mmCIF file of C-alpha atoms in Angstrom:
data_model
loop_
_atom_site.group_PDB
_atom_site.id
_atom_site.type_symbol
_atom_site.label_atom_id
_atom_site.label_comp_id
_atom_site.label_asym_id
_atom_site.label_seq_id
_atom_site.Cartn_x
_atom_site.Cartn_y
_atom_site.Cartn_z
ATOM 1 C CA UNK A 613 102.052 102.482 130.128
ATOM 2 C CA UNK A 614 104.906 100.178 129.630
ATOM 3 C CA UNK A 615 107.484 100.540 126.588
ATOM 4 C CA UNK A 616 106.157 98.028 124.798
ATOM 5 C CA UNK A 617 102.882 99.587 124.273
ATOM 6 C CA UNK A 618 104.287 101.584 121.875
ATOM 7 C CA UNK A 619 106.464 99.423 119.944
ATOM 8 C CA UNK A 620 104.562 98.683 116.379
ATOM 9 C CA UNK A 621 106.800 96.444 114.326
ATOM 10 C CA UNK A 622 107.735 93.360 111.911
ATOM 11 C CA UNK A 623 104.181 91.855 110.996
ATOM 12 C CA UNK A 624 101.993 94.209 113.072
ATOM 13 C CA UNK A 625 101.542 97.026 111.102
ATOM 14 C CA UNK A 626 100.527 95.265 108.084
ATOM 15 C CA UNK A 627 98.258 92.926 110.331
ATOM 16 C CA UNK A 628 97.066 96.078 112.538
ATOM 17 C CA UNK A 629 95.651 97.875 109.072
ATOM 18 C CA UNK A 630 94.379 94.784 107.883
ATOM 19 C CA UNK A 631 91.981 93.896 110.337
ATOM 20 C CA UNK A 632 91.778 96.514 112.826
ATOM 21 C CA UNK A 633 91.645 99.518 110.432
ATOM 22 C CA UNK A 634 87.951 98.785 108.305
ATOM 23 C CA UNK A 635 86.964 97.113 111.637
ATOM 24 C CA UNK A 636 87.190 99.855 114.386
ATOM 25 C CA UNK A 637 89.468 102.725 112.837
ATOM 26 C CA UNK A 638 88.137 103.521 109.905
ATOM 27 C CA UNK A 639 84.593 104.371 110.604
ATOM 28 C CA UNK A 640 86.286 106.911 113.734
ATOM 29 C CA UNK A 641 88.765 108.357 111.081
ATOM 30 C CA UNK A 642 85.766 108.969 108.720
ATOM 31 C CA UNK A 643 83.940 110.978 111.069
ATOM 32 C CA UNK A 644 87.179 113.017 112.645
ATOM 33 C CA UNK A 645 87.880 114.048 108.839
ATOM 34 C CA UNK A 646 84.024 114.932 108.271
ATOM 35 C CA UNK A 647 84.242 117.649 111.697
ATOM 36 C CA UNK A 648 87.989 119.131 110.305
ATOM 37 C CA UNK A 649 86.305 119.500 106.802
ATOM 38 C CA UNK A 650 84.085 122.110 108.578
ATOM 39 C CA UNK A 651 86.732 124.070 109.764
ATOM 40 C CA UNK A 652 88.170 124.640 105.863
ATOM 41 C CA UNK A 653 91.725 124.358 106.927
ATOM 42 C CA UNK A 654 94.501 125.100 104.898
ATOM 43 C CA UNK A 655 97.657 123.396 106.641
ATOM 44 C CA UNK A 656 96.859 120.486 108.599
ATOM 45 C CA UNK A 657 99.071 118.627 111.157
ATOM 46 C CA UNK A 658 98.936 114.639 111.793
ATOM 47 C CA UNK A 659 100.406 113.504 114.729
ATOM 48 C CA UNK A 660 100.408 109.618 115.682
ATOM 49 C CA UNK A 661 99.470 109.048 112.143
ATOM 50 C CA UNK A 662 99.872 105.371 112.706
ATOM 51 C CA UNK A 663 99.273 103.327 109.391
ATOM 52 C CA UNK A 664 97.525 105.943 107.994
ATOM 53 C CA UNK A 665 93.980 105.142 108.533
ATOM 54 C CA UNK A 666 93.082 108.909 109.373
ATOM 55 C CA UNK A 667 94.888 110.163 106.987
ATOM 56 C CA UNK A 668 93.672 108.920 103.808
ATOM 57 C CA UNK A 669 90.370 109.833 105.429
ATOM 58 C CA UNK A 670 91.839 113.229 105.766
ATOM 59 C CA UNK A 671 92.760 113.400 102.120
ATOM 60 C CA UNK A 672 89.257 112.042 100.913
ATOM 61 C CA UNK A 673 87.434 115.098 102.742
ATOM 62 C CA UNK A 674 89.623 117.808 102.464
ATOM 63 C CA UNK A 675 90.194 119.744 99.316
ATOM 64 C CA UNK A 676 93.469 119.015 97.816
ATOM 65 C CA UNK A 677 94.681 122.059 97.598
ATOM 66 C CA UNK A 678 95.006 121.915 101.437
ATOM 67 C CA UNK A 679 98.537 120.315 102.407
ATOM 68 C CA UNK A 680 98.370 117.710 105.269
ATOM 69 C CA UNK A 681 101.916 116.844 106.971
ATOM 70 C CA UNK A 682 101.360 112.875 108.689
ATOM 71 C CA UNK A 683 103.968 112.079 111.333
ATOM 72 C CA UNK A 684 104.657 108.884 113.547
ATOM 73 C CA UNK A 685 107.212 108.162 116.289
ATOM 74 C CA UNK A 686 106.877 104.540 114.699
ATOM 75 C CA UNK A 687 108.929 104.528 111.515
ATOM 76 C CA UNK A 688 108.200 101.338 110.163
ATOM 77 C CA UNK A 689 103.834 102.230 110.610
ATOM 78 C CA UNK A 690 104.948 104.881 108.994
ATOM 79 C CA UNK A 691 106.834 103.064 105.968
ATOM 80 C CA UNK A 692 103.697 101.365 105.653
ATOM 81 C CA UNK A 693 101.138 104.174 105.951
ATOM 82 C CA UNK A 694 102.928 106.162 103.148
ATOM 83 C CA UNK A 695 103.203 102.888 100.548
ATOM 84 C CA UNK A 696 98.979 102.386 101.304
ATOM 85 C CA UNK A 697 98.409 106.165 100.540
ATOM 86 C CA UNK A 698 97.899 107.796 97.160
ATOM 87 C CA UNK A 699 97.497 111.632 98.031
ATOM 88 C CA UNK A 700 99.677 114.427 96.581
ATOM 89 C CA UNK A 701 99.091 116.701 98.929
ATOM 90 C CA UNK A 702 100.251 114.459 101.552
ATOM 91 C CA UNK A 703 103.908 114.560 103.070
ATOM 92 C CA UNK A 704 105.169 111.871 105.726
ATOM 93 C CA UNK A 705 107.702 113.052 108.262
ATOM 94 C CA UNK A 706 109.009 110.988 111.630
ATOM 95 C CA UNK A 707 108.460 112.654 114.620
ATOM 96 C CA UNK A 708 107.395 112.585 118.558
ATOM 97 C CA UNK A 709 104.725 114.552 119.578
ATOM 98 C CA UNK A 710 106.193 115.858 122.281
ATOM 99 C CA UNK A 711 108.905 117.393 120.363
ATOM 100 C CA UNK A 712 107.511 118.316 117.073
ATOM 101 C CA UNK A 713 109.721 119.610 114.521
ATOM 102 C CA UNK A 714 107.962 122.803 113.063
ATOM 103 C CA UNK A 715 107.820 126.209 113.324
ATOM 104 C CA UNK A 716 105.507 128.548 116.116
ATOM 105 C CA UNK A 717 102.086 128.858 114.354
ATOM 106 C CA UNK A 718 102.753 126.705 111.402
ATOM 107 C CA UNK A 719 99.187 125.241 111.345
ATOM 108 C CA UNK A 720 96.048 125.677 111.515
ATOM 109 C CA UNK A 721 94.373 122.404 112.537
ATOM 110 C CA UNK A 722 96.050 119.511 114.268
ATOM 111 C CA UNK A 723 94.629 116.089 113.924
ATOM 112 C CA UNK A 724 95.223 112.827 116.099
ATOM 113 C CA UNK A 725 93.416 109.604 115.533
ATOM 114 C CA UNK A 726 93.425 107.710 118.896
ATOM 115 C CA UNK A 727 97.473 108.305 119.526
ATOM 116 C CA UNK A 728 96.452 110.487 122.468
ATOM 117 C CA UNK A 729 96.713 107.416 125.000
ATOM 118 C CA UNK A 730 100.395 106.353 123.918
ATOM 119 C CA UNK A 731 101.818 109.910 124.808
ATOM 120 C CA UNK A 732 103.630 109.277 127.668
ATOM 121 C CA UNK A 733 103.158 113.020 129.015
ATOM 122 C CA UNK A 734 99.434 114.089 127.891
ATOM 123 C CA UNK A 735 100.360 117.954 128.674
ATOM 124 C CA UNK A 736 103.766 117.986 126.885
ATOM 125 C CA UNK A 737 102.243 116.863 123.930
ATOM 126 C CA UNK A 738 99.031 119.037 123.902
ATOM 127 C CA UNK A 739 101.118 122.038 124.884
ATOM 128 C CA UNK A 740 103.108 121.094 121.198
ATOM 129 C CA UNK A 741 99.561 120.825 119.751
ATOM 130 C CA UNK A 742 98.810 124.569 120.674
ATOM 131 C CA UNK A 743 102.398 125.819 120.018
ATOM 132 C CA UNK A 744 102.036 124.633 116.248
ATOM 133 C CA UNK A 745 98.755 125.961 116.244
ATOM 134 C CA UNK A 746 97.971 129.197 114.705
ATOM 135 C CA UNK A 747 95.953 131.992 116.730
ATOM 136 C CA UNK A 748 92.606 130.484 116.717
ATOM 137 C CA UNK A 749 93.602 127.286 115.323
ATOM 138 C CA UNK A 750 91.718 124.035 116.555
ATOM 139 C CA UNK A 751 93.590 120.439 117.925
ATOM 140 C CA UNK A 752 91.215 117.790 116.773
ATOM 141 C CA UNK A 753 91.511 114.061 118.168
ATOM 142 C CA UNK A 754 89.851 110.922 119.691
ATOM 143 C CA UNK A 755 90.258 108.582 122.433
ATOM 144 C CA UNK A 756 88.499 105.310 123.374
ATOM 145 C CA UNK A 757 86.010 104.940 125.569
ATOM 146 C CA UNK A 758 86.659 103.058 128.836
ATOM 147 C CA UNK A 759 86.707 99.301 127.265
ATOM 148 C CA UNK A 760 83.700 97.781 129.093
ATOM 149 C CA UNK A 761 81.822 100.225 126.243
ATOM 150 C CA UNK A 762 83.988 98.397 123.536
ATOM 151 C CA UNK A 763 83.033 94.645 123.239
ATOM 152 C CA UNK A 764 85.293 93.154 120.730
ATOM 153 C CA UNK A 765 88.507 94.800 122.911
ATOM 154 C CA UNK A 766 86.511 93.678 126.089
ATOM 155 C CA UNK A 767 86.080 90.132 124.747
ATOM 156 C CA UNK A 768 89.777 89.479 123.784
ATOM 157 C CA UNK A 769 91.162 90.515 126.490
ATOM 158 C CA UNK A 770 89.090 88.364 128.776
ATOM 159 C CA UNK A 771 89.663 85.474 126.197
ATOM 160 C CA UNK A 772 93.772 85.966 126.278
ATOM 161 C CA UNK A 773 93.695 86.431 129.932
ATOM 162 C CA UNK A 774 92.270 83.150 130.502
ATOM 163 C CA UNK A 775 95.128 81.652 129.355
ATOM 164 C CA UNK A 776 97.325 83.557 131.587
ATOM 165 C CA UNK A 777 95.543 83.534 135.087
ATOM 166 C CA UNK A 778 98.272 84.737 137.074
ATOM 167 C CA UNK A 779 99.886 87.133 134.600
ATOM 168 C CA UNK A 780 97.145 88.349 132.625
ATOM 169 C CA UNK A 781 97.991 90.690 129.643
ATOM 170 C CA UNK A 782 95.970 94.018 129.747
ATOM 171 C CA UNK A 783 97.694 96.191 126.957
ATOM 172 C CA UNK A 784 93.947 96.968 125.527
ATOM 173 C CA UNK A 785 92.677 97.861 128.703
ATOM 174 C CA UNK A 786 96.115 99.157 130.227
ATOM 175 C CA UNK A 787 96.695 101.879 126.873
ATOM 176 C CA UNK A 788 94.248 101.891 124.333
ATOM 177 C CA UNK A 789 90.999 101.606 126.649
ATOM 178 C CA UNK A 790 92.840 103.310 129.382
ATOM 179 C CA UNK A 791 92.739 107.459 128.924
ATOM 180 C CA UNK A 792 89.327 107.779 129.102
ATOM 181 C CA UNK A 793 88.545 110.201 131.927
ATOM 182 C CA UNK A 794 87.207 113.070 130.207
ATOM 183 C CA UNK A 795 88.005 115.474 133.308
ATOM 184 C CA UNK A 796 91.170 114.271 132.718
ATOM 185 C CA UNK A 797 91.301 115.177 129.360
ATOM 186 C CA UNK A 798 89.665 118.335 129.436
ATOM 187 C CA UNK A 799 92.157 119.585 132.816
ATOM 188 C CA UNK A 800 95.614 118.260 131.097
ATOM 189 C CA UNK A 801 94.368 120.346 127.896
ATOM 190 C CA UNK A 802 93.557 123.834 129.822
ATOM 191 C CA UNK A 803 97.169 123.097 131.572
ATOM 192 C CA UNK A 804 98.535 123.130 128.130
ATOM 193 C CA UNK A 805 97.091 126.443 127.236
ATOM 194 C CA UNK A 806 93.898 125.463 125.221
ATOM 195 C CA UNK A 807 90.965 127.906 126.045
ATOM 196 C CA UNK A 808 87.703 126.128 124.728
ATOM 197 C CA UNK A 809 87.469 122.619 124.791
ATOM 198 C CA UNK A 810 84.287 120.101 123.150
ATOM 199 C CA UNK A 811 84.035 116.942 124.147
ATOM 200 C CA UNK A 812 81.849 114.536 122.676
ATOM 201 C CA UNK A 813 81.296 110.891 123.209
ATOM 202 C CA UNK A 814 80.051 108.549 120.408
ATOM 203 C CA UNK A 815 79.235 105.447 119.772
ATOM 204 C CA UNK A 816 79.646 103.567 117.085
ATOM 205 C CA UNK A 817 79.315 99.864 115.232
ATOM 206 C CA UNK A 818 82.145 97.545 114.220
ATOM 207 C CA UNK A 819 81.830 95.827 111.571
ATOM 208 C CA UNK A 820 83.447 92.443 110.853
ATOM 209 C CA UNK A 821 83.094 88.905 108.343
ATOM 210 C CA UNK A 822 83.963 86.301 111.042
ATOM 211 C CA UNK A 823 85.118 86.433 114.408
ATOM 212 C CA UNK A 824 88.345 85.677 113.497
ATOM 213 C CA UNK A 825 88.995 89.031 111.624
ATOM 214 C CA UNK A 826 89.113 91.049 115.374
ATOM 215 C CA UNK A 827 90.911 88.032 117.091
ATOM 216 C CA UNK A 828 94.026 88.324 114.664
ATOM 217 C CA UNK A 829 93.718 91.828 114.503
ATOM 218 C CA UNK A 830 93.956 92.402 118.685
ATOM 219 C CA UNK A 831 96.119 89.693 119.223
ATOM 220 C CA UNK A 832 98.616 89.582 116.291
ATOM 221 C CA UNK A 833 98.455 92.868 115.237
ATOM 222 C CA UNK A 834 99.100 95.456 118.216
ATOM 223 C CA UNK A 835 101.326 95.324 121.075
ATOM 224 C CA UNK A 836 98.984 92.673 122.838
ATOM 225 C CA UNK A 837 101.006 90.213 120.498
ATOM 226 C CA UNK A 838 104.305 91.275 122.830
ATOM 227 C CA UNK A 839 102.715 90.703 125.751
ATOM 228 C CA UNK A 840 101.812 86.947 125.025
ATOM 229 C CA UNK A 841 105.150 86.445 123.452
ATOM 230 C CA UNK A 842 106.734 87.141 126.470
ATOM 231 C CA UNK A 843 104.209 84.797 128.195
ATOM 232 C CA UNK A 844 105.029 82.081 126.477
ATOM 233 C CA UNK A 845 106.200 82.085 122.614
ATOM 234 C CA UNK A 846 104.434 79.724 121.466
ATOM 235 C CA UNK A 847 101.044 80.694 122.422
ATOM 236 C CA UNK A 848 100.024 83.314 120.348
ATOM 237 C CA UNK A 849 98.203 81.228 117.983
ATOM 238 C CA UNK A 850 96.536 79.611 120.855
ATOM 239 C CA UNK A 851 95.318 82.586 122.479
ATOM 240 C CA UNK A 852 94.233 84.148 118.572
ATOM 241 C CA UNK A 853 92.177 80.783 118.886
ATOM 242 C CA UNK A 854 90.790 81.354 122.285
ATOM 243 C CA UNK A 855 89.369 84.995 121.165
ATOM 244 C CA UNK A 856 87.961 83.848 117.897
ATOM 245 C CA UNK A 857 85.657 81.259 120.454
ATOM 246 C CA UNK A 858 84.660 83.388 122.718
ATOM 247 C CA UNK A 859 83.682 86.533 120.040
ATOM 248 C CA UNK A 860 81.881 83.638 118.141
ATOM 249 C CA UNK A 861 80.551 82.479 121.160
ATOM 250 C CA UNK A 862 78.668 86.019 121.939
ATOM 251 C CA UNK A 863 77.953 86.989 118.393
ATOM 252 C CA UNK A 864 77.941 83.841 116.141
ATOM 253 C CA UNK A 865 80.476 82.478 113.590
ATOM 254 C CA UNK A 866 79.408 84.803 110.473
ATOM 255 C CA UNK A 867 79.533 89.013 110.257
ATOM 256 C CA UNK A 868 78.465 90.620 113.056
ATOM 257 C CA UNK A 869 78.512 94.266 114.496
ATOM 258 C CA UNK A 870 79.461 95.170 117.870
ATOM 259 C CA UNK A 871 79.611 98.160 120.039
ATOM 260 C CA UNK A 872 82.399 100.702 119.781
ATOM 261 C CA UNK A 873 82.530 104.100 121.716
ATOM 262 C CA UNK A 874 84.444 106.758 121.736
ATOM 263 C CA UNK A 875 85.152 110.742 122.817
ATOM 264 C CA UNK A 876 85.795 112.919 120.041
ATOM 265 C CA UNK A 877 87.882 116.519 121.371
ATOM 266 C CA UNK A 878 88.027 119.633 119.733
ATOM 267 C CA UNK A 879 90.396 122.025 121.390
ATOM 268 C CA UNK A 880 90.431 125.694 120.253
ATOM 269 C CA UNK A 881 93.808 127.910 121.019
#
Protein backbone atom coordinates (compact mmCIF):
# COMPACT_ATOMS: atom_id res chain seq x y z
CA UNK A 1 0.00 0.00 0.00
CA UNK A 2 1.49 3.29 -0.82
CA UNK A 3 0.89 6.56 1.42
CA UNK A 4 -1.35 7.93 -0.68
CA UNK A 5 -3.89 5.30 -0.34
CA UNK A 6 -4.76 6.63 2.69
CA UNK A 7 -4.80 10.23 2.22
CA UNK A 8 -8.74 11.37 2.03
CA UNK A 9 -8.83 15.11 1.55
CA UNK A 10 -10.06 18.61 -0.02
CA UNK A 11 -13.09 17.51 -2.33
CA UNK A 12 -12.95 13.74 -1.74
CA UNK A 13 -14.71 13.20 1.20
CA UNK A 14 -17.66 15.11 0.26
CA UNK A 15 -17.48 13.46 -3.33
CA UNK A 16 -16.58 9.88 -1.72
CA UNK A 17 -20.11 10.05 0.46
CA UNK A 18 -21.86 11.39 -2.32
CA UNK A 19 -21.59 8.84 -4.76
CA UNK A 20 -19.83 6.01 -3.35
CA UNK A 21 -21.70 5.83 0.00
CA UNK A 22 -25.74 4.96 -1.29
CA UNK A 23 -23.89 3.21 -4.19
CA UNK A 24 -21.65 0.46 -2.59
CA UNK A 25 -21.30 1.46 1.24
CA UNK A 26 -24.38 1.87 2.40
CA UNK A 27 -26.18 -1.29 1.63
CA UNK A 28 -22.69 -3.19 3.46
CA UNK A 29 -23.05 -0.74 6.48
CA UNK A 30 -26.80 -1.67 6.69
CA UNK A 31 -26.21 -5.19 7.02
CA UNK A 32 -22.88 -4.95 9.47
CA UNK A 33 -25.29 -2.81 11.86
CA UNK A 34 -28.24 -5.46 11.41
CA UNK A 35 -25.50 -8.59 12.76
CA UNK A 36 -24.08 -6.04 15.86
CA UNK A 37 -27.82 -5.33 16.71
CA UNK A 38 -27.93 -9.08 17.61
CA UNK A 39 -25.28 -8.96 19.90
CA UNK A 40 -27.27 -6.06 22.18
CA UNK A 41 -24.14 -4.18 22.88
CA UNK A 42 -23.84 -1.54 25.19
CA UNK A 43 -20.46 0.37 24.28
CA UNK A 44 -19.53 0.14 20.82
CA UNK A 45 -16.16 1.04 19.16
CA UNK A 46 -15.79 2.52 15.42
CA UNK A 47 -12.62 2.37 14.02
CA UNK A 48 -11.92 3.71 10.31
CA UNK A 49 -15.21 5.39 10.62
CA UNK A 50 -14.55 7.12 7.37
CA UNK A 51 -17.45 9.62 6.44
CA UNK A 52 -19.64 7.99 8.54
CA UNK A 53 -21.56 5.73 6.38
CA UNK A 54 -21.50 2.82 9.08
CA UNK A 55 -22.10 4.77 11.60
CA UNK A 56 -25.31 6.39 11.10
CA UNK A 57 -26.25 2.84 10.18
CA UNK A 58 -25.01 1.97 13.57
CA UNK A 59 -27.15 4.58 15.23
CA UNK A 60 -30.37 3.61 13.16
CA UNK A 61 -30.17 -0.12 14.58
CA UNK A 62 -28.92 0.17 17.83
CA UNK A 63 -30.91 1.41 20.75
CA UNK A 64 -29.89 4.78 21.79
CA UNK A 65 -29.24 4.23 24.96
CA UNK A 66 -26.13 2.32 23.71
CA UNK A 67 -23.09 4.87 23.28
CA UNK A 68 -21.06 4.39 20.01
CA UNK A 69 -17.45 6.18 19.99
CA UNK A 70 -16.55 6.76 15.76
CA UNK A 71 -12.85 7.36 15.16
CA UNK A 72 -10.75 8.10 11.90
CA UNK A 73 -7.01 8.57 11.31
CA UNK A 74 -8.45 11.02 8.54
CA UNK A 75 -9.50 14.20 10.30
CA UNK A 76 -11.02 16.04 7.68
CA UNK A 77 -13.54 12.47 6.74
CA UNK A 78 -14.01 12.84 9.98
CA UNK A 79 -15.07 16.70 10.05
CA UNK A 80 -17.37 15.63 7.53
CA UNK A 81 -18.81 12.41 8.96
CA UNK A 82 -19.74 14.23 12.26
CA UNK A 83 -21.54 17.49 10.33
CA UNK A 84 -23.75 14.50 8.12
CA UNK A 85 -24.67 12.73 11.46
CA UNK A 86 -27.55 13.53 13.80
CA UNK A 87 -27.13 10.91 16.72
CA UNK A 88 -26.77 11.82 20.43
CA UNK A 89 -25.37 8.99 21.44
CA UNK A 90 -22.65 9.34 19.05
CA UNK A 91 -19.10 10.84 19.98
CA UNK A 92 -16.29 11.46 17.23
CA UNK A 93 -12.70 11.11 18.36
CA UNK A 94 -9.32 11.05 15.94
CA UNK A 95 -7.41 8.17 16.23
CA UNK A 96 -5.15 5.24 14.51
CA UNK A 97 -6.12 1.94 14.93
CA UNK A 98 -3.11 0.73 15.73
CA UNK A 99 -2.76 2.87 18.67
CA UNK A 100 -6.15 3.39 20.04
CA UNK A 101 -6.62 5.68 22.80
CA UNK A 102 -8.85 3.80 25.42
CA UNK A 103 -8.73 1.90 28.26
CA UNK A 104 -8.13 -2.36 28.57
CA UNK A 105 -11.70 -3.76 28.17
CA UNK A 106 -13.50 -0.59 27.48
CA UNK A 107 -15.90 -2.20 24.93
CA UNK A 108 -17.83 -4.59 24.12
CA UNK A 109 -18.18 -4.69 20.32
CA UNK A 110 -15.79 -3.16 17.84
CA UNK A 111 -17.01 -2.24 14.44
CA UNK A 112 -15.00 -1.51 11.10
CA UNK A 113 -16.63 -0.82 7.81
CA UNK A 114 -14.10 -1.82 5.07
CA UNK A 115 -10.96 0.21 6.86
CA UNK A 116 -9.40 -3.21 7.44
CA UNK A 117 -7.34 -2.99 4.03
CA UNK A 118 -5.75 0.58 4.79
CA UNK A 119 -4.12 -0.72 8.13
CA UNK A 120 -0.77 -0.85 7.31
CA UNK A 121 -0.05 -3.75 9.97
CA UNK A 122 -3.33 -6.09 9.92
CA UNK A 123 -2.11 -7.80 13.38
CA UNK A 124 -1.22 -4.54 15.22
CA UNK A 125 -4.46 -3.31 14.64
CA UNK A 126 -6.57 -6.48 15.39
CA UNK A 127 -4.44 -7.11 18.45
CA UNK A 128 -5.92 -3.23 19.54
CA UNK A 129 -9.34 -4.62 18.49
CA UNK A 130 -9.12 -7.46 21.19
CA UNK A 131 -7.25 -5.32 23.79
CA UNK A 132 -10.33 -2.83 23.84
CA UNK A 133 -12.48 -5.64 23.82
CA UNK A 134 -14.14 -6.85 26.86
CA UNK A 135 -13.92 -10.70 27.92
CA UNK A 136 -16.14 -12.17 25.39
CA UNK A 137 -16.56 -9.16 23.40
CA UNK A 138 -16.89 -9.53 19.48
CA UNK A 139 -14.65 -7.33 16.57
CA UNK A 140 -17.09 -6.96 13.77
CA UNK A 141 -15.87 -5.75 10.17
CA UNK A 142 -15.83 -6.19 6.33
CA UNK A 143 -13.51 -6.36 3.54
CA UNK A 144 -13.98 -6.47 -0.26
CA UNK A 145 -13.96 -9.19 -2.19
CA UNK A 146 -11.08 -9.71 -4.66
CA UNK A 147 -12.26 -6.96 -7.42
CA UNK A 148 -12.87 -9.25 -10.43
CA UNK A 149 -16.24 -10.05 -8.05
CA UNK A 150 -16.86 -6.18 -7.99
CA UNK A 151 -17.74 -4.82 -11.52
CA UNK A 152 -18.16 -1.17 -11.19
CA UNK A 153 -14.39 -1.09 -9.29
CA UNK A 154 -13.31 -3.69 -12.02
CA UNK A 155 -14.63 -1.48 -14.85
CA UNK A 156 -12.93 1.83 -13.77
CA UNK A 157 -9.97 0.70 -13.23
CA UNK A 158 -9.62 -0.94 -16.60
CA UNK A 159 -11.21 2.32 -18.09
CA UNK A 160 -8.45 4.75 -16.19
CA UNK A 161 -5.74 2.38 -17.00
CA UNK A 162 -6.27 2.71 -20.57
CA UNK A 163 -5.26 5.98 -20.47
CA UNK A 164 -2.13 5.23 -18.73
CA UNK A 165 -0.66 2.06 -20.53
CA UNK A 166 2.64 2.15 -19.13
CA UNK A 167 1.85 3.46 -15.65
CA UNK A 168 -1.43 2.19 -14.94
CA UNK A 169 -3.11 3.32 -11.62
CA UNK A 170 -4.34 0.31 -9.48
CA UNK A 171 -5.29 1.99 -6.05
CA UNK A 172 -8.83 -0.05 -6.27
CA UNK A 173 -7.26 -3.14 -6.98
CA UNK A 174 -3.85 -2.37 -5.09
CA UNK A 175 -5.98 -1.39 -1.42
CA UNK A 176 -9.50 -1.56 -1.47
CA UNK A 177 -9.89 -4.89 -3.65
CA UNK A 178 -6.61 -6.06 -2.37
CA UNK A 179 -6.99 -7.88 1.36
CA UNK A 180 -9.10 -10.40 0.35
CA UNK A 181 -7.47 -13.71 1.27
CA UNK A 182 -9.63 -15.00 3.85
CA UNK A 183 -6.75 -17.41 5.24
CA UNK A 184 -5.12 -14.40 5.52
CA UNK A 185 -7.56 -12.83 7.45
CA UNK A 186 -8.56 -15.49 9.59
CA UNK A 187 -4.37 -16.38 10.49
CA UNK A 188 -3.40 -12.47 11.14
CA UNK A 189 -6.62 -12.48 13.55
CA UNK A 190 -5.68 -15.81 15.68
CA UNK A 191 -1.99 -14.07 15.78
CA UNK A 192 -3.69 -11.21 17.42
CA UNK A 193 -5.29 -13.26 20.08
CA UNK A 194 -8.91 -13.74 18.72
CA UNK A 195 -10.20 -17.34 19.52
CA UNK A 196 -13.35 -17.88 17.21
CA UNK A 197 -13.48 -16.37 14.04
CA UNK A 198 -16.82 -16.31 11.22
CA UNK A 199 -16.26 -15.51 8.04
CA UNK A 200 -18.82 -14.94 5.62
CA UNK A 201 -18.80 -13.84 2.06
CA UNK A 202 -21.75 -11.93 0.47
CA UNK A 203 -22.78 -10.60 -2.33
CA UNK A 204 -24.55 -7.87 -2.96
CA UNK A 205 -26.18 -5.23 -5.72
CA UNK A 206 -25.10 -1.66 -6.39
CA UNK A 207 -27.32 0.48 -7.15
CA UNK A 208 -26.82 3.61 -9.29
CA UNK A 209 -28.96 6.53 -11.70
CA UNK A 210 -26.37 6.82 -14.53
CA UNK A 211 -23.08 5.60 -15.09
CA UNK A 212 -21.65 8.62 -14.28
CA UNK A 213 -22.61 8.49 -10.51
CA UNK A 214 -19.70 5.44 -9.91
CA UNK A 215 -17.24 7.11 -12.46
CA UNK A 216 -17.02 10.42 -10.29
CA UNK A 217 -17.32 8.60 -7.28
CA UNK A 218 -14.01 6.09 -8.05
CA UNK A 219 -12.20 8.53 -9.80
CA UNK A 220 -12.77 11.91 -8.05
CA UNK A 221 -13.65 10.81 -4.89
CA UNK A 222 -10.96 8.28 -3.36
CA UNK A 223 -7.35 8.18 -3.59
CA UNK A 224 -7.57 6.91 -7.33
CA UNK A 225 -8.02 10.78 -7.99
CA UNK A 226 -4.09 11.11 -6.62
CA UNK A 227 -2.94 8.66 -8.64
CA UNK A 228 -4.10 10.31 -12.02
CA UNK A 229 -3.10 13.66 -10.74
CA UNK A 230 0.22 12.64 -10.53
CA UNK A 231 -0.15 11.12 -14.05
CA UNK A 232 -0.92 13.96 -15.57
CA UNK A 233 -3.07 16.95 -13.90
CA UNK A 234 -5.11 17.58 -16.23
CA UNK A 235 -6.61 14.32 -16.92
CA UNK A 236 -8.83 13.56 -14.33
CA UNK A 237 -11.82 14.73 -16.05
CA UNK A 238 -10.76 12.77 -18.99
CA UNK A 239 -10.32 9.59 -17.36
CA UNK A 240 -13.96 10.35 -15.13
CA UNK A 241 -15.10 10.44 -18.91
CA UNK A 242 -13.45 7.30 -20.02
CA UNK A 243 -15.20 5.24 -16.99
CA UNK A 244 -18.60 6.73 -17.44
CA UNK A 245 -18.20 5.01 -21.37
CA UNK A 246 -17.13 2.02 -20.60
CA UNK A 247 -19.77 1.38 -17.34
CA UNK A 248 -22.41 2.68 -19.91
CA UNK A 249 -21.01 0.63 -22.38
CA UNK A 250 -21.64 -2.78 -20.22
CA UNK A 251 -24.78 -1.69 -18.48
CA UNK A 252 -26.50 1.12 -20.51
CA UNK A 253 -26.77 4.92 -19.96
CA UNK A 254 -29.81 4.86 -17.31
CA UNK A 255 -29.86 3.03 -13.51
CA UNK A 256 -28.44 -0.06 -13.40
CA UNK A 257 -27.30 -2.63 -10.66
CA UNK A 258 -24.13 -4.37 -10.62
CA UNK A 259 -22.38 -6.96 -8.65
CA UNK A 260 -20.72 -6.21 -5.34
CA UNK A 261 -19.16 -8.88 -2.94
CA UNK A 262 -17.87 -8.91 0.07
CA UNK A 263 -16.56 -11.00 3.46
CA UNK A 264 -18.22 -10.04 6.49
CA UNK A 265 -15.82 -11.17 9.96
CA UNK A 266 -16.94 -11.65 13.27
CA UNK A 267 -14.12 -12.20 15.68
CA UNK A 268 -14.93 -13.30 19.27
CA UNK A 269 -12.12 -12.59 22.18
Amino acid sequence: MQETDRLFAGSIPELYDRYLGPLIFEPCARDLAARLAVLQPAHVLETAAGTGVATRALARALPSSVTIVATDLNQPMLDYAASHTDADNVTWRQADALKLPFGDGAFDAVACQFGAMFFPDKVDAYREAWRVLQPSGRFLFNVWDRIEHNELAQIVTEAVASLFPEDPPIFLARTPHGYHDTDRIRSELMAAGFVQIMIETVERRSWTPSPRHPAIGFCQGTPLRLEIETRDPGKLGEATDAAARAIAAQFGDGPFEGRMQAHVIIASR
